[in-house]
Amino acid sequence: MTQTDSIAYDVVVIGAGPVGENVADRTRAAGLSTAIVESELVGGECSYWACMPSKALLRPVLARADARRLPGLGRSVRDPLDAAAVLARRDEYTSHWKDDGQVQWVEGIGADLYRGQGRLAGPRTVEVAAPDGTRRVLTARQAVAVCTGSGAALPGLPGLAEVRPWTSREATSAKSAPGRLIVVGGGVVAVEMATAWQALGSRVTLLVRGDGGLLARMEPFAGELVAEALTEAGADIRTGTSVESVTRKGGTVVAVTDTGDRLEADEILFATGRVPRTDDIGLETVGLEPGSWLPVDDSLRVEGHDWLYAVGDVNHRALLTHQGKYQARIAGAAIAARACGVPDLDSGPWGAHAATADHDAVPQVVFTDPEAASVGLTLAEAEQAGHRVRAVDVDLATVAGASLYGDGYKGRARMVVDLEDEIVRGVTFVGPGVGEMLHSATVAVAGRVPISRLWHAVPSYPTISEVWLRLLEAYRDH
C-alpha cells in the first residue's frame, strides 16, 4: 500500500450519504474547504437500499389500494400488480445502483470526494484506504464529521450467515418476489416490506416478538389499524413469537419458533433493529469504543472531543434520513460558527446551533396501507416525561374529506395537548393519504403554536385536514 503526503482541509466528512452530503453542503456554503470520504456509493443507504427504493416499491401498492376504494375504479384495478414494472421503476429511482449523478452534485458544491474506507488516525486526522491500494492522509483544521450511518442488526442465531437472510438491503433491492416470505420484526421496515411484498405476490408471515404488536413506538392504534389491513390483505401476523432457529435446505428456509411452529419460506427478512457503522472507522485512536453509538450535544459535537462531530444515525438520536439531514444543517452551521470564532453559539432550545427537534418534534411517516404518521410525543411518552397532558381522539372517517377520499375509509387522529402550556405535544394520524398532512402537525409541535391560535388556522373544506378542526372542537367540548 502506497502513501501520499497529508492533505489539509477545514472539514473532513466520513460518509457520503444524505447526512454527510448535507454537512459538506453547509460547510462549503460557509466557505470552508471540505473533503468527503465514501467507501460505497455516494448517496448512501437512503438512495439505494432504504428510503427511495422502498417507497418506489410501495407507491403502486398504495395507489392501487386508493383506487379500489372508489366506484368507477375498483373493478379496473382488481388484477395483480405488474411486479416486473414496479421493480423496473424501483431500479430507475436507485439509478440502477450507480452514483454518477450524486458524484456530480458533490463536485458541484466544490467538495473533494475520496473513495475508500475512511478511518480516524488520531485527533483531526483521517486515513483513506482507496480501492487501488493507495493510502491518503487527510487532516482537518476545524472538524471531522462522522456520518457513517447504521446497518441492520441480526440476531445471534447459530448458522444464520449460511441461511443468507434478507436485511433491509436485500428486501429493497430484490429482483423478484419470493413465493413465501417470513418477516421477523414489527417496526417500520417490517411492516413496509410486508406490505410491499404481499402486494407484489409473496405470501407473507410476520413474526413479532413480544405482545406489543406492530409499530410499538407509535400510538397503539397505529399498529392495530396496520395489522388489521395487513391481515385483510392476506398476511399471517403472529405476535408473541420469537425465532429459535433458522436453516436453509436447498432453496427453502425453515424457521422454528419458540412456540414450536415450523415455518417454511423462500426467504426470511430480519428487520430487528439497527447497529452503528462505527466498528471500523478508527474510534480507538481517539479514545472511543469501536462499534459504539456516539453521544453528542445538541450541536452534534461528540462529548469530550471539541473537533469531532457525529451526525445522523451514528449518534442514535433519531434514526431517520430527514432527521439526520436536519442534524447536518445544524452541525454545519455550528462548525462554521466555531471556525469563524463566534464566541457564543445560538445553542439554546430551538437555536440555530441546537438540534432541538430531535427531542420534541421528530416526524415520521410509515408508508403502509393505511399510512401512519406521527410527530412529537405519544400520550405515554408525554406522561412519562412528566407533562400534564390530555389526548383528544377523532375518527377520521367522520371528516368529509376522508369519506370523499375513498369508500369505507378507516382512520384515526390523536392530538396530545399540554394542559399547562396549552400547546400540542404530539399528533398521530392513521389512514389512507395522511402522510402529506403530517407537516402541518410538525409546524404546530415545533412552533409550540398555542391552541388558541390554532383556532385561527382554518382548514380547507372538504379536505382530510379538516380533522384539525374536529380535534380542536373535541378538546374544547371535553
Short mmCIF file of C-alpha atoms in Angstrom, two decimals:
data_model
loop_
_atom_site.label_atom_id
_atom_site.label_comp_id
_atom_site.label_asym_id
_atom_site.label_seq_id
_atom_site.Cartn_x
_atom_site.Cartn_y
_atom_site.Cartn_z
CA MET A 1 0.00 0.00 0.00
CA THR A 2 1.47 3.35 -1.04
CA GLN A 3 1.04 6.62 0.81
CA THR A 4 0.73 10.20 -0.30
CA ASP A 5 1.50 13.34 1.70
CA SER A 6 -1.05 14.63 4.17
CA ILE A 7 -3.68 16.93 2.65
CA ALA A 8 -5.24 19.59 4.86
CA TYR A 9 -8.87 20.70 4.78
CA ASP A 10 -11.02 22.76 7.10
CA VAL A 11 -13.53 19.89 7.39
CA VAL A 12 -13.34 16.17 6.66
CA VAL A 13 -16.60 14.24 6.43
CA ILE A 14 -16.62 10.43 6.70
CA GLY A 15 -19.65 9.09 4.85
CA ALA A 16 -21.31 10.49 1.73
CA GLY A 17 -24.90 9.55 2.37
CA PRO A 18 -27.58 12.26 2.64
CA VAL A 19 -26.28 13.28 6.06
CA GLY A 20 -22.65 13.61 5.03
CA GLU A 21 -23.65 15.37 1.83
CA ASN A 22 -25.62 17.95 3.83
CA VAL A 23 -22.78 18.57 6.27
CA ALA A 24 -20.46 19.14 3.30
CA ASP A 25 -23.01 21.39 1.61
CA ARG A 26 -23.30 23.63 4.68
CA THR A 27 -19.58 23.83 5.36
CA ARG A 28 -18.82 24.60 1.72
CA ALA A 29 -21.54 27.27 1.71
CA ALA A 30 -19.73 28.83 4.67
CA GLY A 31 -16.51 28.93 2.66
CA LEU A 32 -14.75 26.05 4.44
CA SER A 33 -12.68 23.64 2.36
CA THR A 34 -14.24 20.19 2.69
CA ALA A 35 -13.32 16.61 1.87
CA ILE A 36 -15.89 13.83 1.90
CA VAL A 37 -14.95 10.13 2.10
CA GLU A 38 -17.16 7.25 0.94
CA SER A 39 -16.50 3.50 0.90
CA GLU A 40 -19.60 2.51 -1.11
CA LEU A 41 -21.98 4.54 -3.28
CA VAL A 42 -22.21 8.31 -2.94
CA GLY A 43 -25.79 8.89 -1.80
CA GLY A 44 -25.69 6.22 0.88
CA GLU A 45 -28.28 3.87 2.33
CA CYS A 46 -31.28 6.11 1.69
CA SER A 47 -30.68 6.44 -2.04
CA TYR A 48 -30.00 2.80 -2.85
CA TRP A 49 -31.29 0.46 -0.11
CA ALA A 50 -33.79 2.32 2.06
CA CYS A 51 -36.00 5.39 1.56
CA MET A 52 -36.04 5.70 -2.21
CA PRO A 53 -36.32 2.05 -3.31
CA SER A 54 -38.75 1.13 -0.54
CA LYS A 55 -41.11 4.00 -1.37
CA ALA A 56 -40.81 3.23 -5.08
CA LEU A 57 -42.00 -0.29 -4.26
CA LEU A 58 -44.81 0.95 -2.04
CA ARG A 59 -46.24 3.77 -4.15
CA PRO A 60 -48.03 1.48 -6.67
CA VAL A 61 -49.35 -0.59 -3.77
CA LEU A 62 -50.91 2.43 -2.09
CA ALA A 63 -52.20 3.91 -5.35
CA ARG A 64 -53.97 0.65 -6.17
CA ALA A 65 -55.44 0.48 -2.66
CA ASP A 66 -56.79 4.02 -3.02
CA ALA A 67 -58.26 3.24 -6.45
CA ARG A 68 -60.02 0.15 -5.13
CA ARG A 69 -61.92 2.34 -2.66
CA LEU A 70 -63.57 4.37 -5.43
CA PRO A 71 -66.61 3.48 -7.56
CA GLY A 72 -65.70 3.52 -11.22
CA LEU A 73 -62.12 2.45 -10.49
CA GLY A 74 -62.33 -0.56 -8.22
CA ARG A 75 -63.16 -3.07 -10.94
CA SER A 76 -60.38 -1.86 -13.23
CA VAL A 77 -57.66 -2.44 -10.62
CA ARG A 78 -58.60 -5.93 -9.47
CA ASP A 79 -55.76 -7.59 -11.36
CA PRO A 80 -52.46 -8.21 -9.56
CA LEU A 81 -49.76 -5.59 -9.76
CA ASP A 82 -47.29 -5.90 -12.62
CA ALA A 83 -44.36 -6.81 -10.38
CA ALA A 84 -41.80 -6.53 -13.17
CA ALA A 85 -42.92 -2.97 -13.95
CA VAL A 86 -42.87 -2.00 -10.27
CA LEU A 87 -39.36 -3.38 -9.84
CA ALA A 88 -38.17 -1.67 -13.02
CA ARG A 89 -39.42 1.69 -11.71
CA ARG A 90 -37.69 0.97 -8.40
CA ASP A 91 -34.46 0.40 -10.32
CA GLU A 92 -34.83 3.80 -12.00
CA TYR A 93 -35.17 5.51 -8.62
CA THR A 94 -31.93 3.91 -7.44
CA SER A 95 -30.21 5.00 -10.69
CA HIS A 96 -29.58 1.28 -11.19
CA TRP A 97 -27.21 1.45 -8.20
CA LYS A 98 -24.87 3.87 -9.93
CA ASP A 99 -23.85 7.11 -8.24
CA ASP A 100 -22.70 9.26 -11.17
CA GLY A 101 -25.33 11.91 -10.51
CA GLN A 102 -24.53 12.12 -6.81
CA VAL A 103 -20.81 12.40 -7.55
CA GLN A 104 -21.56 15.27 -9.91
CA TRP A 105 -23.50 17.00 -7.13
CA VAL A 106 -20.58 16.68 -4.69
CA GLU A 107 -18.24 18.13 -7.29
CA GLY A 108 -20.75 20.90 -7.94
CA ILE A 109 -20.62 22.20 -4.37
CA GLY A 110 -16.83 22.29 -4.51
CA ALA A 111 -16.10 19.44 -2.11
CA ASP A 112 -13.36 16.89 -2.81
CA LEU A 113 -14.50 13.26 -2.92
CA TYR A 114 -12.24 10.44 -1.77
CA ARG A 115 -13.35 6.88 -2.42
CA GLY A 116 -12.27 4.27 0.08
CA GLN A 117 -12.52 3.30 3.74
CA GLY A 118 -12.06 6.33 5.96
CA ARG A 119 -10.65 5.75 9.43
CA LEU A 120 -9.66 8.14 12.18
CA ALA A 121 -5.92 8.06 12.87
CA GLY A 122 -5.81 10.33 15.87
CA PRO A 123 -7.29 13.78 16.51
CA ARG A 124 -8.28 15.69 13.36
CA THR A 125 -6.76 13.01 11.12
CA VAL A 126 -8.46 10.62 8.69
CA GLU A 127 -6.69 7.93 6.69
CA VAL A 128 -8.37 6.80 3.49
CA ALA A 129 -7.60 3.33 2.15
CA ALA A 130 -8.51 3.56 -1.53
CA PRO A 131 -9.66 0.57 -3.62
CA ASP A 132 -6.44 0.68 -5.63
CA GLY A 133 -4.35 0.18 -2.50
CA THR A 134 -3.16 3.75 -2.09
CA ARG A 135 -3.47 5.49 1.27
CA ARG A 136 -4.14 9.15 1.76
CA VAL A 137 -3.98 11.09 5.00
CA LEU A 138 -6.42 13.97 5.41
CA THR A 139 -6.15 16.45 8.26
CA ALA A 140 -8.94 18.72 9.45
CA ARG A 141 -8.18 22.22 10.69
CA GLN A 142 -11.67 22.65 12.13
CA ALA A 143 -13.70 19.44 12.33
CA VAL A 144 -14.17 15.82 11.40
CA ALA A 145 -17.78 14.72 10.97
CA VAL A 146 -18.64 11.02 11.28
CA CYS A 147 -21.69 10.35 9.11
CA THR A 148 -21.37 6.62 8.52
CA GLY A 149 -24.96 5.70 9.37
CA SER A 150 -26.24 2.39 10.65
CA GLY A 151 -26.61 -1.17 9.43
CA ALA A 152 -29.09 -3.95 10.04
CA ALA A 153 -28.83 -5.76 13.37
CA LEU A 154 -29.04 -9.54 13.08
CA PRO A 155 -29.75 -11.91 15.97
CA GLY A 156 -27.08 -14.29 17.18
CA LEU A 157 -28.69 -17.43 15.82
CA PRO A 158 -26.28 -20.30 15.07
CA GLY A 159 -25.60 -20.73 11.37
CA LEU A 160 -27.54 -17.64 10.37
CA ALA A 161 -24.92 -16.50 7.86
CA GLU A 162 -25.28 -19.74 5.92
CA VAL A 163 -29.03 -19.09 5.60
CA ARG A 164 -28.28 -15.87 3.69
CA PRO A 165 -31.10 -13.93 5.33
CA TRP A 166 -32.53 -10.75 3.92
CA THR A 167 -31.91 -7.48 5.70
CA SER A 168 -33.44 -4.17 4.62
CA ARG A 169 -30.89 -4.03 1.80
CA GLU A 170 -31.98 -7.29 0.19
CA ALA A 171 -35.64 -6.54 0.81
CA THR A 172 -35.48 -3.26 -1.11
CA SER A 173 -33.22 -4.48 -3.94
CA ALA A 174 -34.58 -7.99 -4.65
CA LYS A 175 -35.04 -8.80 -8.33
CA SER A 176 -38.26 -10.79 -7.90
CA ALA A 177 -40.95 -11.52 -5.35
CA PRO A 178 -40.33 -14.66 -3.31
CA GLY A 179 -43.27 -17.05 -3.25
CA ARG A 180 -43.17 -17.19 0.56
CA LEU A 181 -41.55 -14.58 2.79
CA ILE A 182 -41.06 -14.64 6.55
CA VAL A 183 -40.59 -11.19 8.09
CA VAL A 184 -39.15 -11.07 11.59
CA GLY A 185 -39.92 -7.82 13.39
CA GLY A 186 -42.77 -5.40 13.93
CA GLY A 187 -41.25 -2.00 13.26
CA VAL A 188 -41.28 0.30 10.24
CA VAL A 189 -39.06 -1.79 7.95
CA ALA A 190 -41.01 -4.95 8.81
CA VAL A 191 -44.47 -3.55 8.11
CA GLU A 192 -43.47 -1.61 5.00
CA MET A 193 -41.73 -4.57 3.42
CA ALA A 194 -44.56 -6.91 4.43
CA THR A 195 -46.97 -4.50 2.73
CA ALA A 196 -44.88 -4.24 -0.44
CA TRP A 197 -44.06 -7.90 -0.99
CA GLN A 198 -47.52 -9.16 -0.04
CA ALA A 199 -48.94 -6.88 -2.74
CA LEU A 200 -46.27 -7.98 -5.23
CA GLY A 201 -47.25 -11.63 -4.88
CA SER A 202 -45.48 -13.06 -1.83
CA ARG A 203 -47.27 -14.96 0.93
CA VAL A 204 -46.03 -13.09 3.99
CA THR A 205 -45.78 -14.38 7.55
CA LEU A 206 -44.90 -11.66 10.08
CA LEU A 207 -43.32 -12.81 13.35
CA VAL A 208 -43.36 -10.21 16.14
CA ARG A 209 -41.52 -10.80 19.38
CA GLY A 210 -43.43 -9.74 22.50
CA ASP A 211 -47.05 -8.75 22.81
CA GLY A 212 -46.70 -5.06 21.96
CA GLY A 213 -47.94 -5.54 18.41
CA LEU A 214 -46.80 -3.60 15.36
CA LEU A 215 -45.23 -0.13 15.39
CA ALA A 216 -44.75 -0.24 19.14
CA ARG A 217 -43.14 3.20 19.27
CA MET A 218 -46.25 4.91 17.92
CA GLU A 219 -49.70 5.27 19.49
CA PRO A 220 -51.19 1.76 19.97
CA PHE A 221 -53.98 2.30 17.47
CA ALA A 222 -51.44 2.83 14.66
CA GLY A 223 -50.15 -0.73 14.85
CA GLU A 224 -53.65 -2.09 15.34
CA LEU A 225 -55.01 -0.50 12.16
CA VAL A 226 -51.95 -1.51 10.12
CA ALA A 227 -52.18 -5.08 11.42
CA GLU A 228 -55.86 -5.26 10.54
CA ALA A 229 -55.16 -4.14 6.98
CA LEU A 230 -52.21 -6.49 6.51
CA THR A 231 -54.32 -9.40 7.72
CA GLU A 232 -57.11 -8.47 5.32
CA ALA A 233 -54.51 -8.39 2.52
CA GLY A 234 -53.54 -11.98 3.32
CA ALA A 235 -50.55 -11.68 5.63
CA ASP A 236 -50.25 -14.03 8.60
CA ILE A 237 -49.30 -11.99 11.69
CA ARG A 238 -48.09 -13.82 14.78
CA THR A 239 -47.30 -11.76 17.87
CA GLY A 240 -45.53 -13.03 20.96
CA THR A 241 -43.34 -15.17 18.70
CA SER A 242 -39.55 -15.46 18.61
CA VAL A 243 -37.37 -17.36 16.15
CA GLU A 244 -35.35 -20.09 17.87
CA SER A 245 -33.50 -21.46 14.84
CA VAL A 246 -33.17 -20.92 11.09
CA THR A 247 -31.79 -23.28 8.47
CA ARG A 248 -31.81 -23.37 4.69
CA LYS A 249 -32.24 -26.65 2.86
CA GLY A 250 -31.82 -26.14 -0.84
CA GLY A 251 -33.95 -23.16 -1.71
CA THR A 252 -36.19 -23.45 1.35
CA VAL A 253 -35.75 -21.57 4.61
CA VAL A 254 -37.00 -23.36 7.72
CA ALA A 255 -37.66 -21.25 10.81
CA VAL A 256 -38.59 -22.82 14.14
CA THR A 257 -40.28 -20.55 16.69
CA ASP A 258 -40.33 -20.61 20.46
CA THR A 259 -43.89 -21.91 20.25
CA GLY A 260 -42.66 -24.96 18.35
CA ASP A 261 -44.05 -23.92 14.97
CA ARG A 262 -42.02 -24.92 11.92
CA LEU A 263 -42.36 -22.40 9.10
CA GLU A 264 -41.06 -22.77 5.56
CA ALA A 265 -40.37 -19.94 3.15
CA ASP A 266 -38.26 -18.97 0.17
CA GLU A 267 -36.68 -16.03 2.00
CA ILE A 268 -36.56 -14.66 5.54
CA LEU A 269 -36.18 -10.96 6.34
CA PHE A 270 -34.81 -9.87 9.72
CA ALA A 271 -35.99 -6.34 10.49
CA THR A 272 -34.86 -6.40 14.10
CA GLY A 273 -33.14 -3.09 14.66
CA ARG A 274 -30.01 -1.19 13.67
CA VAL A 275 -26.37 -1.00 14.76
CA PRO A 276 -23.96 1.92 14.21
CA ARG A 277 -21.42 1.63 11.43
CA THR A 278 -18.57 2.63 13.69
CA ASP A 279 -16.74 -0.68 14.12
CA ASP A 280 -14.03 0.04 11.52
CA ILE A 281 -13.54 3.81 11.50
CA GLY A 282 -10.63 4.12 13.95
CA LEU A 283 -12.56 5.24 17.03
CA GLU A 284 -9.97 3.55 19.25
CA THR A 285 -7.36 6.10 18.08
CA VAL A 286 -9.27 8.91 19.80
CA GLY A 287 -10.34 7.07 22.95
CA LEU A 288 -13.75 5.88 21.78
CA GLU A 289 -15.18 2.37 21.62
CA PRO A 290 -15.34 0.79 18.14
CA GLY A 291 -18.86 -0.26 17.20
CA SER A 292 -20.49 2.11 19.68
CA TRP A 293 -23.09 4.81 19.25
CA LEU A 294 -21.54 8.25 19.61
CA PRO A 295 -23.20 10.52 22.19
CA VAL A 296 -23.32 14.17 21.19
CA ASP A 297 -24.52 17.53 22.46
CA ASP A 298 -27.22 19.47 20.65
CA SER A 299 -24.68 20.95 18.22
CA LEU A 300 -23.83 17.33 17.28
CA ARG A 301 -20.33 17.52 18.76
CA VAL A 302 -19.11 14.29 20.34
CA GLU A 303 -18.80 14.54 24.10
CA GLY A 304 -15.21 15.22 25.16
CA HIS A 305 -13.94 15.98 21.63
CA ASP A 306 -14.14 19.61 20.54
CA TRP A 307 -13.24 18.79 16.91
CA LEU A 308 -15.35 15.64 16.34
CA TYR A 309 -18.99 15.58 15.25
CA ALA A 310 -21.31 12.58 14.87
CA VAL A 311 -24.30 13.28 12.67
CA GLY A 312 -27.23 11.08 11.69
CA ASP A 313 -27.84 7.51 12.78
CA VAL A 314 -24.43 7.13 14.45
CA ASN A 315 -25.50 9.31 17.40
CA HIS A 316 -28.70 7.28 17.98
CA ARG A 317 -30.87 10.37 18.50
CA ALA A 318 -33.38 9.79 15.71
CA LEU A 319 -32.68 7.13 13.07
CA LEU A 320 -34.46 8.81 10.17
CA THR A 321 -32.96 10.27 6.99
CA HIS A 322 -34.79 13.57 7.24
CA GLN A 323 -33.78 13.95 10.88
CA GLY A 324 -30.16 13.22 10.02
CA LYS A 325 -30.26 15.87 7.30
CA TYR A 326 -31.70 18.31 9.83
CA GLN A 327 -28.85 17.48 12.20
CA ALA A 328 -26.42 18.02 9.33
CA ARG A 329 -27.72 21.53 8.77
CA ILE A 330 -27.33 22.29 12.49
CA ALA A 331 -23.85 20.71 12.65
CA GLY A 332 -22.71 22.55 9.53
CA ALA A 333 -23.84 25.85 10.99
CA ALA A 334 -22.13 25.10 14.31
CA ILE A 335 -18.85 24.08 12.61
CA ALA A 336 -18.89 27.25 10.54
CA ALA A 337 -19.65 29.46 13.54
CA ARG A 338 -16.85 27.95 15.58
CA ALA A 339 -14.46 28.23 12.63
CA CYS A 340 -15.26 31.93 12.43
CA GLY A 341 -14.59 32.38 16.14
CA VAL A 342 -18.17 33.17 17.15
CA PRO A 343 -17.86 33.46 20.94
CA ASP A 344 -21.34 32.29 21.87
CA LEU A 345 -23.27 29.85 19.74
CA ASP A 346 -27.04 30.12 19.50
CA SER A 347 -27.33 26.83 21.38
CA GLY A 348 -30.47 27.34 23.45
CA PRO A 349 -33.65 25.41 22.65
CA TRP A 350 -34.65 25.97 19.01
CA GLY A 351 -31.49 27.99 18.39
CA ALA A 352 -29.58 27.98 15.10
CA HIS A 353 -26.94 25.66 16.57
CA ALA A 354 -29.16 23.26 18.54
CA ALA A 355 -30.94 20.19 17.15
CA THR A 356 -33.89 20.65 19.49
CA ALA A 357 -36.34 18.90 17.20
CA ASP A 358 -34.55 15.62 17.95
CA HIS A 359 -36.11 15.77 21.41
CA ASP A 360 -39.51 17.35 20.84
CA ALA A 361 -40.62 17.25 17.19
CA VAL A 362 -39.43 14.17 15.29
CA PRO A 363 -41.80 13.43 12.37
CA GLN A 364 -42.21 10.04 10.71
CA VAL A 365 -44.44 8.55 8.04
CA VAL A 366 -44.92 4.80 7.69
CA PHE A 367 -45.93 4.07 4.09
CA THR A 368 -48.31 1.20 4.73
CA ASP A 369 -52.00 0.94 3.86
CA PRO A 370 -53.24 2.73 5.91
CA GLU A 371 -50.41 5.20 6.32
CA ALA A 372 -49.30 6.02 9.85
CA ALA A 373 -47.84 9.46 10.51
CA SER A 374 -46.71 10.97 13.79
CA VAL A 375 -44.70 13.83 15.25
CA GLY A 376 -43.68 14.70 18.78
CA LEU A 377 -44.61 12.69 21.85
CA THR A 378 -47.15 9.91 22.18
CA LEU A 379 -49.53 10.11 25.14
CA ALA A 380 -47.45 7.56 27.06
CA GLU A 381 -44.18 9.39 26.31
CA ALA A 382 -45.62 12.74 27.38
CA GLU A 383 -46.88 11.30 30.64
CA GLN A 384 -43.54 9.58 31.30
CA ALA A 385 -41.78 12.91 30.69
CA GLY A 386 -43.87 14.46 33.46
CA HIS A 387 -46.13 16.63 31.32
CA ARG A 388 -49.74 17.11 32.37
CA VAL A 389 -51.48 16.20 29.14
CA ARG A 390 -54.73 15.05 27.63
CA ALA A 391 -55.24 13.06 24.45
CA VAL A 392 -58.00 14.02 22.05
CA ASP A 393 -59.12 11.40 19.53
CA VAL A 394 -61.18 11.74 16.35
CA ASP A 395 -62.44 9.07 13.96
CA LEU A 396 -61.05 10.24 10.61
CA ALA A 397 -63.96 8.62 8.79
CA THR A 398 -66.23 11.36 10.20
CA VAL A 399 -64.35 14.04 8.25
CA ALA A 400 -65.92 14.87 4.87
CA GLY A 401 -62.59 14.85 3.06
CA ALA A 402 -61.84 11.33 4.27
CA SER A 403 -65.15 9.90 3.12
CA LEU A 404 -64.61 11.54 -0.28
CA TYR A 405 -61.07 10.11 -0.41
CA GLY A 406 -62.44 6.58 -0.52
CA ASP A 407 -65.45 4.47 0.43
CA GLY A 408 -65.07 2.58 3.66
CA TYR A 409 -62.32 4.91 4.87
CA LYS A 410 -60.81 3.79 8.18
CA GLY A 411 -58.56 6.05 10.21
CA ARG A 412 -57.95 7.84 13.45
CA ALA A 413 -56.27 11.01 14.66
CA ARG A 414 -54.89 11.87 18.10
CA MET A 415 -53.69 15.19 19.45
CA VAL A 416 -51.76 15.25 22.73
CA VAL A 417 -52.27 18.61 24.44
CA ASP A 418 -50.14 20.04 27.24
CA LEU A 419 -52.73 21.32 29.73
CA GLU A 420 -50.36 23.77 31.39
CA ASP A 421 -48.81 25.43 28.35
CA GLU A 422 -51.86 24.90 26.10
CA ILE A 423 -49.70 23.66 23.24
CA VAL A 424 -49.63 20.49 21.18
CA ARG A 425 -47.01 17.96 22.35
CA GLY A 426 -47.74 15.30 19.74
CA VAL A 427 -50.01 14.31 16.85
CA THR A 428 -50.69 10.96 15.21
CA PHE A 429 -52.70 10.36 12.04
CA VAL A 430 -53.52 6.89 10.72
CA GLY A 431 -55.43 6.42 7.49
CA PRO A 432 -55.08 6.44 3.71
CA GLY A 433 -53.36 9.57 2.42
CA VAL A 434 -52.45 11.07 5.78
CA GLY A 435 -48.70 11.25 5.20
CA GLU A 436 -48.93 14.56 3.36
CA MET A 437 -50.84 16.04 6.32
CA LEU A 438 -48.04 15.49 8.80
CA HIS A 439 -46.10 18.68 8.15
CA SER A 440 -48.96 20.80 9.48
CA ALA A 441 -48.68 18.87 12.74
CA THR A 442 -44.89 19.23 12.70
CA VAL A 443 -45.21 23.01 12.39
CA ALA A 444 -47.69 23.08 15.28
CA VAL A 445 -45.44 20.99 17.54
CA ALA A 446 -42.09 22.55 16.61
CA GLY A 447 -43.59 26.04 16.66
CA ARG A 448 -45.28 25.45 20.03
CA VAL A 449 -48.36 27.04 18.50
CA PRO A 450 -50.92 27.84 21.21
CA ILE A 451 -54.25 26.05 20.98
CA SER A 452 -55.91 29.46 20.95
CA ARG A 453 -54.03 30.39 17.77
CA LEU A 454 -54.75 27.05 16.05
CA TRP A 455 -58.43 28.02 16.05
CA HIS A 456 -57.48 30.68 13.50
CA ALA A 457 -55.75 28.21 11.17
CA VAL A 458 -58.79 27.42 9.05
CA PRO A 459 -58.67 24.07 7.22
CA SER A 460 -59.99 23.99 3.67
CA TYR A 461 -63.26 22.14 3.08
CA PRO A 462 -63.60 19.35 2.12
CA THR A 463 -60.12 18.05 2.87
CA ILE A 464 -58.88 15.44 5.31
CA SER A 465 -57.05 18.31 7.04
CA GLU A 466 -60.39 19.38 8.46
CA VAL A 467 -59.62 16.83 11.18
CA TRP A 468 -57.69 19.69 12.83
CA LEU A 469 -60.99 21.48 13.44
CA ARG A 470 -62.58 18.29 14.75
CA LEU A 471 -59.65 17.78 17.15
CA LEU A 472 -59.91 21.33 18.47
CA GLU A 473 -63.65 21.00 18.91
CA ALA A 474 -63.23 17.75 20.79
CA TYR A 475 -60.67 19.38 23.05
CA ARG A 476 -62.92 22.37 23.72
CA ASP A 477 -66.03 20.30 24.37
CA HIS A 478 -64.44 17.74 26.69
#
